[in-house]
Coordinates of C-alpha atoms and ligand atoms in Angstrom, one line a residue:
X805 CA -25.3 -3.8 73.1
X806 CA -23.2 -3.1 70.5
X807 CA -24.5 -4.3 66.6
X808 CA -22.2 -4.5 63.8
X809 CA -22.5 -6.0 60.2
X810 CA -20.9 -8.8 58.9
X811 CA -20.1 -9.7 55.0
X812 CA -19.1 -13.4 54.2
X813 CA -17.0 -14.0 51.5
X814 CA -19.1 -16.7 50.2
X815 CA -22.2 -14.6 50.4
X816 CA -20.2 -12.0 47.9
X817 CA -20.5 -12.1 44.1
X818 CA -16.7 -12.1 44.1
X819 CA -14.6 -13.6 41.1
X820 CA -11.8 -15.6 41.3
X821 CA -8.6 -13.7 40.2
X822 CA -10.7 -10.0 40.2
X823 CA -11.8 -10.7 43.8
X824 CA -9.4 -8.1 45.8
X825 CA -10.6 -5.2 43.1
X826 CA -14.5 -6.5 43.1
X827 CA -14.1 -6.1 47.2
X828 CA -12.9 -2.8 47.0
X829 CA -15.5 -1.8 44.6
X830 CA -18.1 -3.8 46.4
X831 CA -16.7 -1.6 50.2
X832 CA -16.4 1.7 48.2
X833 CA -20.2 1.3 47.2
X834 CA -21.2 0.4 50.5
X835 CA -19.6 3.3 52.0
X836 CA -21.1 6.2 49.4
X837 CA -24.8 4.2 50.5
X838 CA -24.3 4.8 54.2
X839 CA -22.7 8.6 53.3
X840 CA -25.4 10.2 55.1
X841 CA -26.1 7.7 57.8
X842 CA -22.7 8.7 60.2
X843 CA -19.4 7.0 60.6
X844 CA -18.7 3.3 59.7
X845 CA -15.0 1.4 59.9
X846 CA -14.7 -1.4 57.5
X847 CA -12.3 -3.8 58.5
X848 CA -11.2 -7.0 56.5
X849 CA -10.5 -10.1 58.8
X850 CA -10.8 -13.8 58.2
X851 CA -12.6 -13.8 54.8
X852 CA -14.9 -11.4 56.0
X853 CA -16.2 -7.8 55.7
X854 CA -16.6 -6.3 59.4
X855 CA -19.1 -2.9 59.3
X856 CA -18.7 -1.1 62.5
X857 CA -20.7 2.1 63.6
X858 CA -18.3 4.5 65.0
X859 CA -20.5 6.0 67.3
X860 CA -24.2 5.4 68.7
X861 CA -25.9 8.1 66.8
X862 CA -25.9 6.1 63.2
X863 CA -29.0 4.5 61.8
X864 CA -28.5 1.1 61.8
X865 CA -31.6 0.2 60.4
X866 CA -31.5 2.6 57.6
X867 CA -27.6 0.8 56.6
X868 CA -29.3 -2.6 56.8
X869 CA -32.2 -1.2 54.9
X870 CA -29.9 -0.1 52.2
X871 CA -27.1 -3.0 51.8
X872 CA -30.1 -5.0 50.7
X873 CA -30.0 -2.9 47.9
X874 CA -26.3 -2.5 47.0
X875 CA -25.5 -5.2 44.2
X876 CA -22.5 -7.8 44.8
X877 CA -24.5 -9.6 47.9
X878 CA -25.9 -12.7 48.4
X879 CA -26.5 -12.5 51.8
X880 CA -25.5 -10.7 55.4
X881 CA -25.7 -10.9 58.7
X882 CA -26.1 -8.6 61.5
X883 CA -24.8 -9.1 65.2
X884 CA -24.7 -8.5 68.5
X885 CA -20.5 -8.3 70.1
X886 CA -20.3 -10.0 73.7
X887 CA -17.8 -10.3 76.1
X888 CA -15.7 -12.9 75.8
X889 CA -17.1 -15.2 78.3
X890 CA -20.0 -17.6 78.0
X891 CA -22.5 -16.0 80.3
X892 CA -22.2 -12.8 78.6
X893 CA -22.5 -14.8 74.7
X894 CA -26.1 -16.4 76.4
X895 CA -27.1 -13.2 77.5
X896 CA -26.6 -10.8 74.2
X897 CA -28.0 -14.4 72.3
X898 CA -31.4 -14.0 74.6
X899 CA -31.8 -10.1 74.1
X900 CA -30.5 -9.6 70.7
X901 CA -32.7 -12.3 69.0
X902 CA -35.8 -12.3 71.7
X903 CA -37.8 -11.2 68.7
X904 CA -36.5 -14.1 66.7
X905 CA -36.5 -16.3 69.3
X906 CA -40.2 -15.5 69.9
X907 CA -41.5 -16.1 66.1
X908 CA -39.8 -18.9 65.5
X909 CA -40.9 -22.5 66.4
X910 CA -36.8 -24.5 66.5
X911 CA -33.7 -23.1 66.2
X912 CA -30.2 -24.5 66.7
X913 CA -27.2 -23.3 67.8
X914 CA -23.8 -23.3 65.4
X915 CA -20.7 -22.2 67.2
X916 CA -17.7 -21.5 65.5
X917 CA -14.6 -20.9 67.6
X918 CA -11.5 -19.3 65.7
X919 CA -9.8 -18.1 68.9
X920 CA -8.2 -21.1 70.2
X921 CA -7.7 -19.8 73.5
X922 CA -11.3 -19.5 74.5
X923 CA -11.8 -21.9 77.1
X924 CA -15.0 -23.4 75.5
X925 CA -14.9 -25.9 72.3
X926 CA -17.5 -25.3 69.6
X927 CA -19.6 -28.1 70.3
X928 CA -19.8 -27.1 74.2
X929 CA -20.3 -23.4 73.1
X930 CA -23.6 -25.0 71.0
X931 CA -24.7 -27.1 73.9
X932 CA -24.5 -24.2 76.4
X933 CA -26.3 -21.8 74.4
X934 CA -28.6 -24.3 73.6
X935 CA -30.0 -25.2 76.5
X936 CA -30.3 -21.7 78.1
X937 CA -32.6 -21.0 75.7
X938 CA -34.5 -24.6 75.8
X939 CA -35.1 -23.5 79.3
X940 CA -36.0 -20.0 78.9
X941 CA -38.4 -20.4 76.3
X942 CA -40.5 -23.5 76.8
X943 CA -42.3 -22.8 73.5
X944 CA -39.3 -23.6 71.5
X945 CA -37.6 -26.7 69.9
X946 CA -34.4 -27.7 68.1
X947 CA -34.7 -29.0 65.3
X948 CA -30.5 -29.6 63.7
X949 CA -31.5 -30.1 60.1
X950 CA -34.1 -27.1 59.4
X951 CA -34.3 -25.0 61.9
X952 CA -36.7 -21.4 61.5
X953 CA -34.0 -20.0 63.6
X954 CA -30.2 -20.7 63.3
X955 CA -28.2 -18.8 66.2
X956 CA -24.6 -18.4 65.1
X957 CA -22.0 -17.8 68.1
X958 CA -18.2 -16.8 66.8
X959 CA -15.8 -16.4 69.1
X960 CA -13.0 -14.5 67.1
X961 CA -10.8 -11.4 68.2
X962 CA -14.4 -10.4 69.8
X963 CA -17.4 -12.6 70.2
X964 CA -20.5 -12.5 67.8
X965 CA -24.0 -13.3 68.4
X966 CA -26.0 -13.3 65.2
X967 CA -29.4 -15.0 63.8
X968 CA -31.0 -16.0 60.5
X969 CA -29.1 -14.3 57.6
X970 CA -30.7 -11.2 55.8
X971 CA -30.9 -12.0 51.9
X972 CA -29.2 -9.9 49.5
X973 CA -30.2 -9.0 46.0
X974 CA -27.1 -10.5 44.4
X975 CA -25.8 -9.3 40.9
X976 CA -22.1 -7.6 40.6
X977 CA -20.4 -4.7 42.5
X978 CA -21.7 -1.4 40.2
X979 CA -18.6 -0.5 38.4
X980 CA -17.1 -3.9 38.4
X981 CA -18.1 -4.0 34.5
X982 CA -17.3 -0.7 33.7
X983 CA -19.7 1.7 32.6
X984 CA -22.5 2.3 30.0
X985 CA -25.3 5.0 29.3
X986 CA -29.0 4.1 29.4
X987 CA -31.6 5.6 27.1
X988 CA -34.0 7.1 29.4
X989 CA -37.2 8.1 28.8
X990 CA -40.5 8.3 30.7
X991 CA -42.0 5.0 30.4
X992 CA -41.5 1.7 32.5
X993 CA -39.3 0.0 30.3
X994 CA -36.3 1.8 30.6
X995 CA -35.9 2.0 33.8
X996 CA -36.6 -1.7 34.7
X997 CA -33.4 -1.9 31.5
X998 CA -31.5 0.7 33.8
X999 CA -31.6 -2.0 36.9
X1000 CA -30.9 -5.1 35.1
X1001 CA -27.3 -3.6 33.7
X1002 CA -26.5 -2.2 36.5
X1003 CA -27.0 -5.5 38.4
X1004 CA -24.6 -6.9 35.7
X1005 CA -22.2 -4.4 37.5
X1006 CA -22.1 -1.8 35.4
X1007 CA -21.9 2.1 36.5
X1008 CA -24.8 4.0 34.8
X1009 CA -25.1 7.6 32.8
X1010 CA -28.8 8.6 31.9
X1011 CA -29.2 10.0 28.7
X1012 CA -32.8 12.0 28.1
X1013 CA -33.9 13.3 25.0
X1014 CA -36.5 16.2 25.8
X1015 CA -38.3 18.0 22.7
X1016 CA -39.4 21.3 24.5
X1017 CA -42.4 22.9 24.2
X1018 CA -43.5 19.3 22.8
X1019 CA -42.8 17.9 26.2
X1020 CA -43.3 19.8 29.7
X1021 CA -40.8 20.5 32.6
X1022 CA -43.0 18.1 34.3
X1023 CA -41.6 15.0 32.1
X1024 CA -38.7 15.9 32.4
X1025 CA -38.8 15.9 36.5
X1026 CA -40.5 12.9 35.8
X1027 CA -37.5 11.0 34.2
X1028 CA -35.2 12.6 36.4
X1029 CA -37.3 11.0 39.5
X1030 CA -37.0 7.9 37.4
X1031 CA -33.1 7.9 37.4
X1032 CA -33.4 9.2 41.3
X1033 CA -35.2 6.0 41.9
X1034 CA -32.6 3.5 39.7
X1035 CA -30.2 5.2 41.7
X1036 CA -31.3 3.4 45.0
X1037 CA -29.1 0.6 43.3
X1038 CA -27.4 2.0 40.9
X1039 CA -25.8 4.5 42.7
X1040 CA -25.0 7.9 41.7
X1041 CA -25.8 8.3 38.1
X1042 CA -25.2 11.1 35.5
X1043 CA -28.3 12.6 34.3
X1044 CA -27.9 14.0 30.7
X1045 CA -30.6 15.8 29.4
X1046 CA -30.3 16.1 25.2
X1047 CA -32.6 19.4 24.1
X1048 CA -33.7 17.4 21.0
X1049 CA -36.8 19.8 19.4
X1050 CA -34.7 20.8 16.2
X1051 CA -34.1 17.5 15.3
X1052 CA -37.5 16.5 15.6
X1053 CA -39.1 19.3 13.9
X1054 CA -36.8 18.7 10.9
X1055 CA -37.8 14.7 11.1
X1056 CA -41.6 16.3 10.9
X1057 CA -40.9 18.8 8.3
X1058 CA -38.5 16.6 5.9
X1059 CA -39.0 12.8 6.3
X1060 CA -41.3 10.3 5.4
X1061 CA -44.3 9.8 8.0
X1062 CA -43.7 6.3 8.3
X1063 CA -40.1 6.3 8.7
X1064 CA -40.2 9.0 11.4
X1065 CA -39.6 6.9 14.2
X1066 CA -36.8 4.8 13.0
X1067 CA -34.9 8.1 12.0
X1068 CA -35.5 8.8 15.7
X1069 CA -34.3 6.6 17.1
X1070 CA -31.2 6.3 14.9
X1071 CA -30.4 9.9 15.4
X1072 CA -30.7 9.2 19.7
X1073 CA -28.3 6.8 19.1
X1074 CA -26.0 8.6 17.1
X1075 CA -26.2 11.4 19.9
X1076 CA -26.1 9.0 22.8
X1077 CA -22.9 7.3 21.4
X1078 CA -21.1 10.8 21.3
X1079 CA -21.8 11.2 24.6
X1080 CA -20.7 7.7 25.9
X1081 CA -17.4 7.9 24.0
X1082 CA -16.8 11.8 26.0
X1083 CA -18.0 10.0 29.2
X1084 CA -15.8 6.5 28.7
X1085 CA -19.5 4.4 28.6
X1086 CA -18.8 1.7 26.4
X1087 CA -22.3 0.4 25.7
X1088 CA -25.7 1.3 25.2
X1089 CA -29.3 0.4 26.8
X1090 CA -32.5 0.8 25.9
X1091 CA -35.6 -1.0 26.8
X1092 CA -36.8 -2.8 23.9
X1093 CA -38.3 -5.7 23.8
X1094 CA -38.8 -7.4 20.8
X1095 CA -42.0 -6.9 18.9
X1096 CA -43.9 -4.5 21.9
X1097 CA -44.2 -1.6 18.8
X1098 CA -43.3 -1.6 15.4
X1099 CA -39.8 0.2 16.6
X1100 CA -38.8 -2.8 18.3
X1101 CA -39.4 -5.6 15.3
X1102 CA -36.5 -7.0 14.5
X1103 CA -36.0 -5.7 11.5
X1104 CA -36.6 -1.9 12.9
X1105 CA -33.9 -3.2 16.0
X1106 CA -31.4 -3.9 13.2
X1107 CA -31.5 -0.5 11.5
X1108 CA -31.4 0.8 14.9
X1109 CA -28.4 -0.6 15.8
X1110 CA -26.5 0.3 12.5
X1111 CA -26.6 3.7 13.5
X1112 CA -23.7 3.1 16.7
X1113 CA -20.7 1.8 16.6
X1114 CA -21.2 0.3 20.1
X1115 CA -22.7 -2.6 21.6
X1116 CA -26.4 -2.2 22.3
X1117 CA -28.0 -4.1 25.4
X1118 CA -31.3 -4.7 25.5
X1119 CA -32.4 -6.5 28.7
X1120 CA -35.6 -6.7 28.6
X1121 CA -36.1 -7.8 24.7
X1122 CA -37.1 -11.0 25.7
X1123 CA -39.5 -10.4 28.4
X1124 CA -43.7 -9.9 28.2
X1125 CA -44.7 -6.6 29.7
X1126 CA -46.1 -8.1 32.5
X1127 CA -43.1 -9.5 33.6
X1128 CA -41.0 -5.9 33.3
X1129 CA -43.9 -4.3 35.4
X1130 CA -43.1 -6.7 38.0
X1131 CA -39.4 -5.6 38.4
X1132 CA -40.9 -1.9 38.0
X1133 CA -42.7 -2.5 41.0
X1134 CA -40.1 -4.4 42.4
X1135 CA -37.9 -1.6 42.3
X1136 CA -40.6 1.6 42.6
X1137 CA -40.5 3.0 39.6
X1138 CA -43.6 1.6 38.0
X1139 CA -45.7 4.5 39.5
X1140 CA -43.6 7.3 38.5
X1141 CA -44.0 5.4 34.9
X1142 CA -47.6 5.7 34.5
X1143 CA -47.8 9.4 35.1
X1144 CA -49.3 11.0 31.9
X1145 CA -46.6 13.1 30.6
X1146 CA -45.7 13.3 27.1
X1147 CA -42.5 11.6 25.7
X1148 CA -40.9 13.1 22.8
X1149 CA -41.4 9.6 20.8
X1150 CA -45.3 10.4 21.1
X1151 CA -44.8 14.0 19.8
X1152 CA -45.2 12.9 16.1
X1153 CA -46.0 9.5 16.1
X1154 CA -46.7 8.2 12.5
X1155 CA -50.0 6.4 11.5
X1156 CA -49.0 3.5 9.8
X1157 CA -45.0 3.3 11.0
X1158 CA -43.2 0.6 9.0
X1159 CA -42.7 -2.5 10.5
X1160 CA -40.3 -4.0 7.5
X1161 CA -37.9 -1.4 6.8
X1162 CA -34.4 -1.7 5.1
X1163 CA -31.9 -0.4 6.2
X1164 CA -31.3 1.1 2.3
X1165 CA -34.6 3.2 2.4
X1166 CA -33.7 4.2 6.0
X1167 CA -30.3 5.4 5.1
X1168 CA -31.4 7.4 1.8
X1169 CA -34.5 9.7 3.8
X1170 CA -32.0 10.1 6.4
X1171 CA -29.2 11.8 3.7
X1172 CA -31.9 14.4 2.5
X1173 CA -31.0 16.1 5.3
X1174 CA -27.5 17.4 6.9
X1175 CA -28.2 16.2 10.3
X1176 CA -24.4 16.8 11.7
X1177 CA -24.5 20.5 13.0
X1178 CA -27.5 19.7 14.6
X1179 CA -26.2 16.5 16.3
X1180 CA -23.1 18.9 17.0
X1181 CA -25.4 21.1 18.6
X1182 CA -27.9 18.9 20.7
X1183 CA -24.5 17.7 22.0
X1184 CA -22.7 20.6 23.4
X1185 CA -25.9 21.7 24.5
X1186 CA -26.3 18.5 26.6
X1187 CA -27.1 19.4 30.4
X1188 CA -25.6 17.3 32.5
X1189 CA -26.7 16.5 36.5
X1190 CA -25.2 14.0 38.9
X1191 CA -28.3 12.2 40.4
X1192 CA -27.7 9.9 43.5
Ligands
ATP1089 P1 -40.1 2.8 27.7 O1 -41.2 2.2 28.5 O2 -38.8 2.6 28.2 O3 -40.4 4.2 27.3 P2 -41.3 2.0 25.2 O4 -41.8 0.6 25.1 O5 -42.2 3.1 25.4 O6 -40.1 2.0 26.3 P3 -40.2 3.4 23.0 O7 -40.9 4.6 23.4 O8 -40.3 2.9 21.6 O9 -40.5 2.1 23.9 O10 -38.7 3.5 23.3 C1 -37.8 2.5 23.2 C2 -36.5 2.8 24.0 O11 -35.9 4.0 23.4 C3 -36.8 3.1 25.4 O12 -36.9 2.0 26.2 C4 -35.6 4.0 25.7 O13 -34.5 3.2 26.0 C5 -35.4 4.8 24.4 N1 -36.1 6.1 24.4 C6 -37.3 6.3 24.0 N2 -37.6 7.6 24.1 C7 -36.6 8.2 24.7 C8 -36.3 9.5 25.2 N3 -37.1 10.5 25.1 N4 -35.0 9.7 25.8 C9 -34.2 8.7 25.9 N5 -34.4 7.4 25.5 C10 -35.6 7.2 24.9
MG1090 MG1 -41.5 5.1 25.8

């Protein structure tokens, strides 16, 4: 028996006027996911998506596993191709779903007949199907209205047998919004930030600030993991990795304790924003939220911002940290998070970090220093890794 995939129009996040380009983003995502899983045809036919293994040896399971994690749909189905003749359509419906069939308590049968020439009408097609499996499987009703199991029959160029829908996780093609870079570091917040955007459709590069010996290999493997597991939806993401120890040493050495971690953060941005402009990102993330630490007051989110040119999304600045550790766990990285390595914002944290700064006092213990060779050099020094 022969299983295929099928992709609705209406069960695609697809725009209006954009919809041909969204689909090809949407089928070009789709085919880097399965990359490793053996050879698929994608053909377009009646307003839907048609995924075909190529041969026997593909894992089917693992593609199904993985398009409910590719963003841009709502919903799928899988199914089962019969012969074009009614006995064979009952027979694929009773050993392709048995397992549905089985768990469920009604079901109904919806036939939809495109190809004219079948010899069958819709309605008769239902009835047929219908009532072989009344008889097969006394334990079941129908029930037209709510059924636990709806078997579909389409009789098209080829005939399709398929059950309930699988539910997708919705959100935009990635790359149908064009691209940003996400401020990365070790804790949960940033990742959950990572998922969010790139739901919105946007393509992701990682951008890491590491303050060596300050913080250990280990964090860093740690983040990069992070952006390994964001990449499960994401897909492939650029993993930058900023060597940022000079710049913190001189924040230590020459500016004031409390103001240390709103220079920071100013000069990440600043360095981030370099490298989205040389890799055509056109936003920044982060994962604030709104009053978690003094950083993240809105006057401190203000001066932050100051420092870049571009727009700054912060997804989860309106959220309770409960509520981001459910996506964490939602999408795996909440684990990963919690691991005790060092972040290079905890290197010199301040005592008593101000919570009401201006941006005037900011500015003037920032210009005590020359900061631009150093940003020049964290820069070209940048290592870059494509993580997918
Ligand atoms: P997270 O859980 O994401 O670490 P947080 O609540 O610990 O967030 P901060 O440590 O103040 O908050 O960092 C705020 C944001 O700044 C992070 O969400 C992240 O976007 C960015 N950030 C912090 N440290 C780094 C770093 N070392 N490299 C890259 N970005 C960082
Ligand atoms: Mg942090």
């Amino acid at each position: 028996m022969k299983e295929i995939i099928l992709l609705k129009e209406g069960e695609l996040a697809l725009k209006g006027l954009n919809r041909s380009s969204f689909e090809d983003k949407l089928v070009k995502n789709i085919k880097y996911r399965f990359r490793d899983l053996g050879k698929f045809t994608f053909v377009k036919s009646q307003s839907t998506i048609v995924i075909e293994p190529e041969s026997e040896d593909v894992d089917f399971a693992q593609a199904v596993e993985r398009l409910k994690k590719v963003f841009g749909i709502v919903a799928f189905s899988t199914a089962a191709i019969a012969e074009k003749n009614i006995e064979s359509i009952k027979a694929t419906a009773d050993e392709y779903l048995r397992d549905q069939i089985l768990a469920a308590k009604t079901f109904k049968v919806e036939a939809k007949r495109s190809d004219k020439k079948f010899c069958m009408t819709s309605p008769e097609i239902s009835r047929e199907v219908g009532a072989y499996i009344l008889k097969k499987y006394p334990h079941i009703s129908v029930d037209v209205h709510e059924p636990d199991l709806k078997i579909t029959v389409e009789i098209r160029e080829r005939a399709y047998v398929r059950g309930n829908q699988i539910k997708g996780i919705g959100g935009m093609p990635v790359g149908s919004a064009g691209k940003a870079a996400v401020l990365m570091s070790g804790g949960i917040d940033s990742p959950v930030a990572a998922y969010m955007m790139a739901k919105r459709g946007l393509q992701l590069t990682a951008i890491h600030f590491a303050a060596p010996p300050y913080t250990s290999k280990k964090a860093e493997l740690k983040v990069r993991e992070l952006v390994k597991k964001v990449s499960a939806y994401a897909g492939r993401i650029y993993f930058a990795i900023v060597p940022f120890t000079e710049i913190q040493e001189h924040i230590k050495d020459e500016c004031p304790e409390e103001l240390f971690t709103l220079i920071m953060r100013r000069l990440m941005m600043e360095i981030a924003t370099r490298i989205a402009e040389k890799d055509e990102c056109h936003a920044l993330i982060t994962g604030e939220s709104l009053g978690q630490v003094a950083s993240q007051t809105l006057l401190a989110l203000g001066v932050t911002d100051e420092a870049t040119p571009l727009p700054v999304f912060r997804p989860c600045i309106g959220m309770d940290k409960q509520e981001i550790i459910a996506v964490a766990r939602k999408i795996d990285t909440f684990e990963t998070s919690i691991l005790p390595y060092e972040d290079c914002c905890t290197v010199f944290t301040p005592k008593h970090p101000r919570t009401r700064p201006t941006l005037e006092q900011v500015r003037q213990a920032q210009a005590l220093v020359d900061w631009e060779p150093m940003i020049e050099k964290a820069v070209a020094e940048t290592r870059f890794e494509p993580i997918s």
